[in-house]
Short mmCIF file of C-alpha atoms in Angstrom, two decimals:
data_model
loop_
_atom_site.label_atom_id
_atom_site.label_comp_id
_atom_site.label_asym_id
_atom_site.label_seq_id
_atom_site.Cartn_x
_atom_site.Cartn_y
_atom_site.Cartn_z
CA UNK A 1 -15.46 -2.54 -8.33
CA UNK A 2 -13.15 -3.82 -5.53
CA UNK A 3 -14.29 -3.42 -2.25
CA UNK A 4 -12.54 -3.39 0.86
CA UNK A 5 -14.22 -2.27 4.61
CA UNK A 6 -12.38 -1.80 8.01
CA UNK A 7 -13.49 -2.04 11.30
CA UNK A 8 -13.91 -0.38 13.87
CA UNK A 9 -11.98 2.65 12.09
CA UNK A 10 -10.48 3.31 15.80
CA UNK A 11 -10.10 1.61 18.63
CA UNK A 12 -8.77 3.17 22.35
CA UNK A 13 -6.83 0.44 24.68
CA UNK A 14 -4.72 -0.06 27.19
CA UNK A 15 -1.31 -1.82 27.41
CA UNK A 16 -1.63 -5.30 27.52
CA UNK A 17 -5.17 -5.68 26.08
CA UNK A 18 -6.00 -7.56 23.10
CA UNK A 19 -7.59 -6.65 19.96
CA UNK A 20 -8.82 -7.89 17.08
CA UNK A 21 -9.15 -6.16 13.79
CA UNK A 22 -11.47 -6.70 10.89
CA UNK A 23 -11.61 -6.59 7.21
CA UNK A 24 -14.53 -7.53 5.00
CA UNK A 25 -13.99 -7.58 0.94
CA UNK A 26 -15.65 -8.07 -2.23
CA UNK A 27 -13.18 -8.75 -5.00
CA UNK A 28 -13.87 -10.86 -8.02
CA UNK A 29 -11.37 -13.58 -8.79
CA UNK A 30 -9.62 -13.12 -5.53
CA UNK A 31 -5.73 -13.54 -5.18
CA UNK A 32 -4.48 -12.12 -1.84
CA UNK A 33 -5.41 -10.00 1.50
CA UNK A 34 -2.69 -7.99 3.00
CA UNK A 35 -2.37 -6.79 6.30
CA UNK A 36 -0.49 -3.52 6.43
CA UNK A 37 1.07 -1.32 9.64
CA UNK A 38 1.44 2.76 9.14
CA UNK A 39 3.07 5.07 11.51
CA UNK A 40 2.95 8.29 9.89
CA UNK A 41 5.30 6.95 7.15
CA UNK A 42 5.00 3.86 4.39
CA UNK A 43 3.10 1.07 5.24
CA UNK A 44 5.04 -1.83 6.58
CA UNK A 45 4.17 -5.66 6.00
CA UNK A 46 2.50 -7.59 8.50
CA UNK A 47 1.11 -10.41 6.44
CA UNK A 48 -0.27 -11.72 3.30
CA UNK A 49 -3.32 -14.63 3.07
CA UNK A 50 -4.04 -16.39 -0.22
CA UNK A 51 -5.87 -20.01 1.81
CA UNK A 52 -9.11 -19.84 4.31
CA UNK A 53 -8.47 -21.30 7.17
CA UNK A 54 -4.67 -20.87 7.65
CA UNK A 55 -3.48 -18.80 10.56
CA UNK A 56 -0.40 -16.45 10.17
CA UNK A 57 1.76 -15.63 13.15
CA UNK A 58 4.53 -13.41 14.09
CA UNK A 59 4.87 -12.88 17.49
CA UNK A 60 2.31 -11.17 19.36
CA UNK A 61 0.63 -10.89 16.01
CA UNK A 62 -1.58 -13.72 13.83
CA UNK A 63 -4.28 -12.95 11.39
CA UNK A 64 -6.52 -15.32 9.85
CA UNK A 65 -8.81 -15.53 6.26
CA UNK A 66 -12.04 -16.80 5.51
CA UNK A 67 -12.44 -16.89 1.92
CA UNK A 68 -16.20 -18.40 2.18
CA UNK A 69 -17.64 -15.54 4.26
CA UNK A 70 -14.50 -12.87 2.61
CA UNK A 71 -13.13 -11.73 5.42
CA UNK A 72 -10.03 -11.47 7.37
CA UNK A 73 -8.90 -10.72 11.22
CA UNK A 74 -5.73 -9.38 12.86
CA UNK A 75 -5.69 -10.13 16.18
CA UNK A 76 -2.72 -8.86 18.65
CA UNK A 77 -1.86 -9.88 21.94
CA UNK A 78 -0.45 -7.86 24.99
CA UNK A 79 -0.37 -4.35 22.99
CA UNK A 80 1.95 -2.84 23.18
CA UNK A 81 2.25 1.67 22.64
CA UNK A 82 4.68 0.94 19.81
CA UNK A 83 1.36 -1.47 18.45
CA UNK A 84 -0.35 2.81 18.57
CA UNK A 85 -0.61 2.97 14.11
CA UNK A 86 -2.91 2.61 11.43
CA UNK A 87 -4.20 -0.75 10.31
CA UNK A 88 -4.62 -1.24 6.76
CA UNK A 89 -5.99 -3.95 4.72
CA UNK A 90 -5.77 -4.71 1.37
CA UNK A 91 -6.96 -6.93 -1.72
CA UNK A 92 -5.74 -8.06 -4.90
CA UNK A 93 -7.80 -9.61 -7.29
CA UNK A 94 -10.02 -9.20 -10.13
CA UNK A 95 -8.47 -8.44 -13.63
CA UNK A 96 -5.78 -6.58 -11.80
CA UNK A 97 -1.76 -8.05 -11.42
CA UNK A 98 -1.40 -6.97 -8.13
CA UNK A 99 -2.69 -3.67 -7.40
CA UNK A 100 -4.00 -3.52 -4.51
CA UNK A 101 -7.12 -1.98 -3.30
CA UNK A 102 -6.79 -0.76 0.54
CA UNK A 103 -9.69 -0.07 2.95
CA UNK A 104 -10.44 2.99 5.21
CA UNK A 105 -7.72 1.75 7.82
CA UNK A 106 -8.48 1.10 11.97
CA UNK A 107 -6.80 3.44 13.89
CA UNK A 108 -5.38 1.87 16.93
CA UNK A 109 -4.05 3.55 20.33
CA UNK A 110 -2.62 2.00 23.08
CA UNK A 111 -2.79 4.13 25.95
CA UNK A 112 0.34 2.90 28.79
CA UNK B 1 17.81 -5.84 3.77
CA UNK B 2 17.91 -3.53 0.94
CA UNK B 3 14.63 -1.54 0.92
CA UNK B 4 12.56 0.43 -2.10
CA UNK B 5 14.02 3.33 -2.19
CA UNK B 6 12.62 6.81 -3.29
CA UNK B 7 13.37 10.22 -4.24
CA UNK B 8 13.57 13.10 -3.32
CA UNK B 9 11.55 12.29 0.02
CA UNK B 10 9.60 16.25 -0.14
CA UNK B 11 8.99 18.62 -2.73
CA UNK B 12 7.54 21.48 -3.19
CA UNK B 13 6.36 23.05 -6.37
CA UNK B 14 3.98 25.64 -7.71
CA UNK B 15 0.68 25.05 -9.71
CA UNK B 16 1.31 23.88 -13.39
CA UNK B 17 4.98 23.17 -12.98
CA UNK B 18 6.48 19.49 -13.19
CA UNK B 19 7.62 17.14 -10.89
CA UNK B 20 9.60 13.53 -11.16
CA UNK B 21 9.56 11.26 -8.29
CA UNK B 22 12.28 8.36 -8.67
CA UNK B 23 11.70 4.66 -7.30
CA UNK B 24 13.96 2.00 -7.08
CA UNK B 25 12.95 -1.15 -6.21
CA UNK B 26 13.95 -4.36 -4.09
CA UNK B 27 16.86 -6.19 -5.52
CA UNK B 28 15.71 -8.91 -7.97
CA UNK B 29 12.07 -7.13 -7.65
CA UNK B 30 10.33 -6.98 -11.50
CA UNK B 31 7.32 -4.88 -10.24
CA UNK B 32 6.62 -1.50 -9.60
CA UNK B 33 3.43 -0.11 -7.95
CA UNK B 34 2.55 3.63 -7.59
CA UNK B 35 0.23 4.90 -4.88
CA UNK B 36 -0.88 7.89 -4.36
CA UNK B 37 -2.38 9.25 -0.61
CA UNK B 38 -3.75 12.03 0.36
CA UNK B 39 -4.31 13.18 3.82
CA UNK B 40 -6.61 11.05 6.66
CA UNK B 41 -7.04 8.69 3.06
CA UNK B 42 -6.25 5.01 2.05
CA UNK B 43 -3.58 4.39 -0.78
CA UNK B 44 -4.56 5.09 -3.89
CA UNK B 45 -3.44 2.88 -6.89
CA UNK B 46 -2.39 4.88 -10.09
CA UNK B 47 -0.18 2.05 -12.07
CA UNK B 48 2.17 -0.21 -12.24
CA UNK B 49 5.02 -2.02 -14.39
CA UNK B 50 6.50 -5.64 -14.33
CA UNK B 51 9.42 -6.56 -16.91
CA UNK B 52 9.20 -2.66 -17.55
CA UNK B 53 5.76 -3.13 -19.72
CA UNK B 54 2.79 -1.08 -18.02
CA UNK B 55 0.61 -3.88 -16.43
CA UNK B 56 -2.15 -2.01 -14.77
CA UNK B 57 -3.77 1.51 -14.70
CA UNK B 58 -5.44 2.84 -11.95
CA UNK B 59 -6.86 6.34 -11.22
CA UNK B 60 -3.89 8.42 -12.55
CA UNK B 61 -4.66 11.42 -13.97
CA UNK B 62 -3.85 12.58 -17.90
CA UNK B 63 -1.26 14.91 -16.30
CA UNK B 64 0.88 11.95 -15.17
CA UNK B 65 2.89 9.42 -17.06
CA UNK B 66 4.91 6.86 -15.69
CA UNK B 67 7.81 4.12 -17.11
CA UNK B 68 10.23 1.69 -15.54
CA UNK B 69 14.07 1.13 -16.96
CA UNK B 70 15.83 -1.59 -17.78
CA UNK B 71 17.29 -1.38 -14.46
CA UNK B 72 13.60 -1.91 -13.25
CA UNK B 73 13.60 1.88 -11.56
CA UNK B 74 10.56 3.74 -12.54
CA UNK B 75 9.73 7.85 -12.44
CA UNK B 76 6.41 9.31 -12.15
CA UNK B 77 6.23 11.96 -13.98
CA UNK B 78 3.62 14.51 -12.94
CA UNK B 79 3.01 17.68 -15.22
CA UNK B 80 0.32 21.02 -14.91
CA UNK B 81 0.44 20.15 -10.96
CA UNK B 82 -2.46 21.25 -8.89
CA UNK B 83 -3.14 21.94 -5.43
CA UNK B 84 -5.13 18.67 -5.35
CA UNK B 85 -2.11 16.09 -6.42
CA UNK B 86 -0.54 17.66 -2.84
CA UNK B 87 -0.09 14.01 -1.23
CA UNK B 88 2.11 11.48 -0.24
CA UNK B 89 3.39 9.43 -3.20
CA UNK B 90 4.20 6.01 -2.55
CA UNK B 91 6.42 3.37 -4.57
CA UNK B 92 6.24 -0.82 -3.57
CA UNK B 93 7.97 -3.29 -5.18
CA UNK B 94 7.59 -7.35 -5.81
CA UNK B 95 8.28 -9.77 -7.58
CA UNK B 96 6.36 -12.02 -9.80
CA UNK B 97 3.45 -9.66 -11.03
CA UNK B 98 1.25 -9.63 -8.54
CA UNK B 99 1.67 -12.95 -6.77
CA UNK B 100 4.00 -11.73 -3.69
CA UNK B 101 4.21 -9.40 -1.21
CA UNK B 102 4.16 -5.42 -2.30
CA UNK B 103 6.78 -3.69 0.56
CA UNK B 104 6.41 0.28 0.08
CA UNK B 105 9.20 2.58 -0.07
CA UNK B 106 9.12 5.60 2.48
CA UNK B 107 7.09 7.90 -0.02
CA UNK B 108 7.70 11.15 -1.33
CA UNK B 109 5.43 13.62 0.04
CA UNK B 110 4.50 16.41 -2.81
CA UNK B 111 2.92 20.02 -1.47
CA UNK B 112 1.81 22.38 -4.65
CA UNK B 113 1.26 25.72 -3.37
#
């Protein structure tokens, strides 16, 4: 069974502080990690990582997979309180076509 | 950009009534994904069509069928509701079975009282 693990599960900063985010997996036959934002509504794209190695970047934003030890970061960069949402990554793979299998989410707060 | 699009966005119903959500998907999207979440929880998968053929089947209950048209919208249809499939129900959309980006819909959150 597809397995996906967040951490921390929350996390308490302060505007302009950096964080980074992780998310370890088990999948077999691995196709993608997702990177997910949720403010009390649908979750919105951030990224998606198929290659180790490659970093992805949107602004203040990048994340980063490492397919050898299966696992994934999200950093960001002078939070922000709109940055304040759940964190949610997620894993295709195995027999599936695309459904994805989320972890437990990182709960992030960015005091001003 | 044109976004998925759901409906309605609440409902409310009573135990062992019915309930159809709608989802339309992402121009030129061929896949439909149905999530279900319930509260303080991760997405759950329940299934999913591309090219309007069922492609995957998650944990969806007996109670609940699903199909996409030939305009690639799909309805859940949920029957006998209980207090337990209260949640937020969530439609994405890609393209390509699997191999691109899933962007969600804004959900339709269902409360069975």
């Amino acid at each position: 069974e597809d397995k996906v693990v967040q951490s921390p599960l929350s996390l308490v900063v302060h505007e302009g502080d950096t964080v980074t985010l992780n998310c370890s997996y088990e999948v077999t036959n691995f196709r993608s990690l997702l990177w997910y934002k949720q403010e009390k509504k649908a979750p919105t794209f951030l990224f998606m990582l198929t290659s180790s190695g490659i970093e992805k970047k949107s602004g203040r934003l990048s994340s980063i997979l490492d397919k050898k030890e299966l696992f994934s970061i999200l950093n960001i960069t002078a939070t922000q309180t709109g940055d304040s949402a759940v964190y949610l990554c997620a894993v295709s793979g195995g027999t599936s076509y695309g459904k994805l299998t989320f972890g437990q989410g990182t709960i992030l707060t960015v005091h001003p | 950009a044109a976004g998925v699009i759901q409906s309605p966005r609440h409902l409310i119903k009573e135990k062992r009534e019915t309930a159809t959500l709608k989802c339309y998907p992402i121009p030129r999207h061929d896949t439909v994904y149905w999530y279900q979440q319930g509260p303080g929880q991760d997405p759950q998968f329940l299934i999913s069509f591309y090219e309007k053929m069922q492609s995957d089947k998650g944990s969806i209950p007996d109670r609940f069928s699903a199909q996409q048209f030939s305009d690639y919208h799909s309805e859940l249809n949920m029957s006998s509701l209980e207090l337990g499939d209260s949640a937020l129900y969530f439609c994405a959309s890609s393209w390509g079975e699997g191999y691109n980006e899933q962007f969600f819909g804004p959900g339709t959150r269902l409360t069975v009282l």
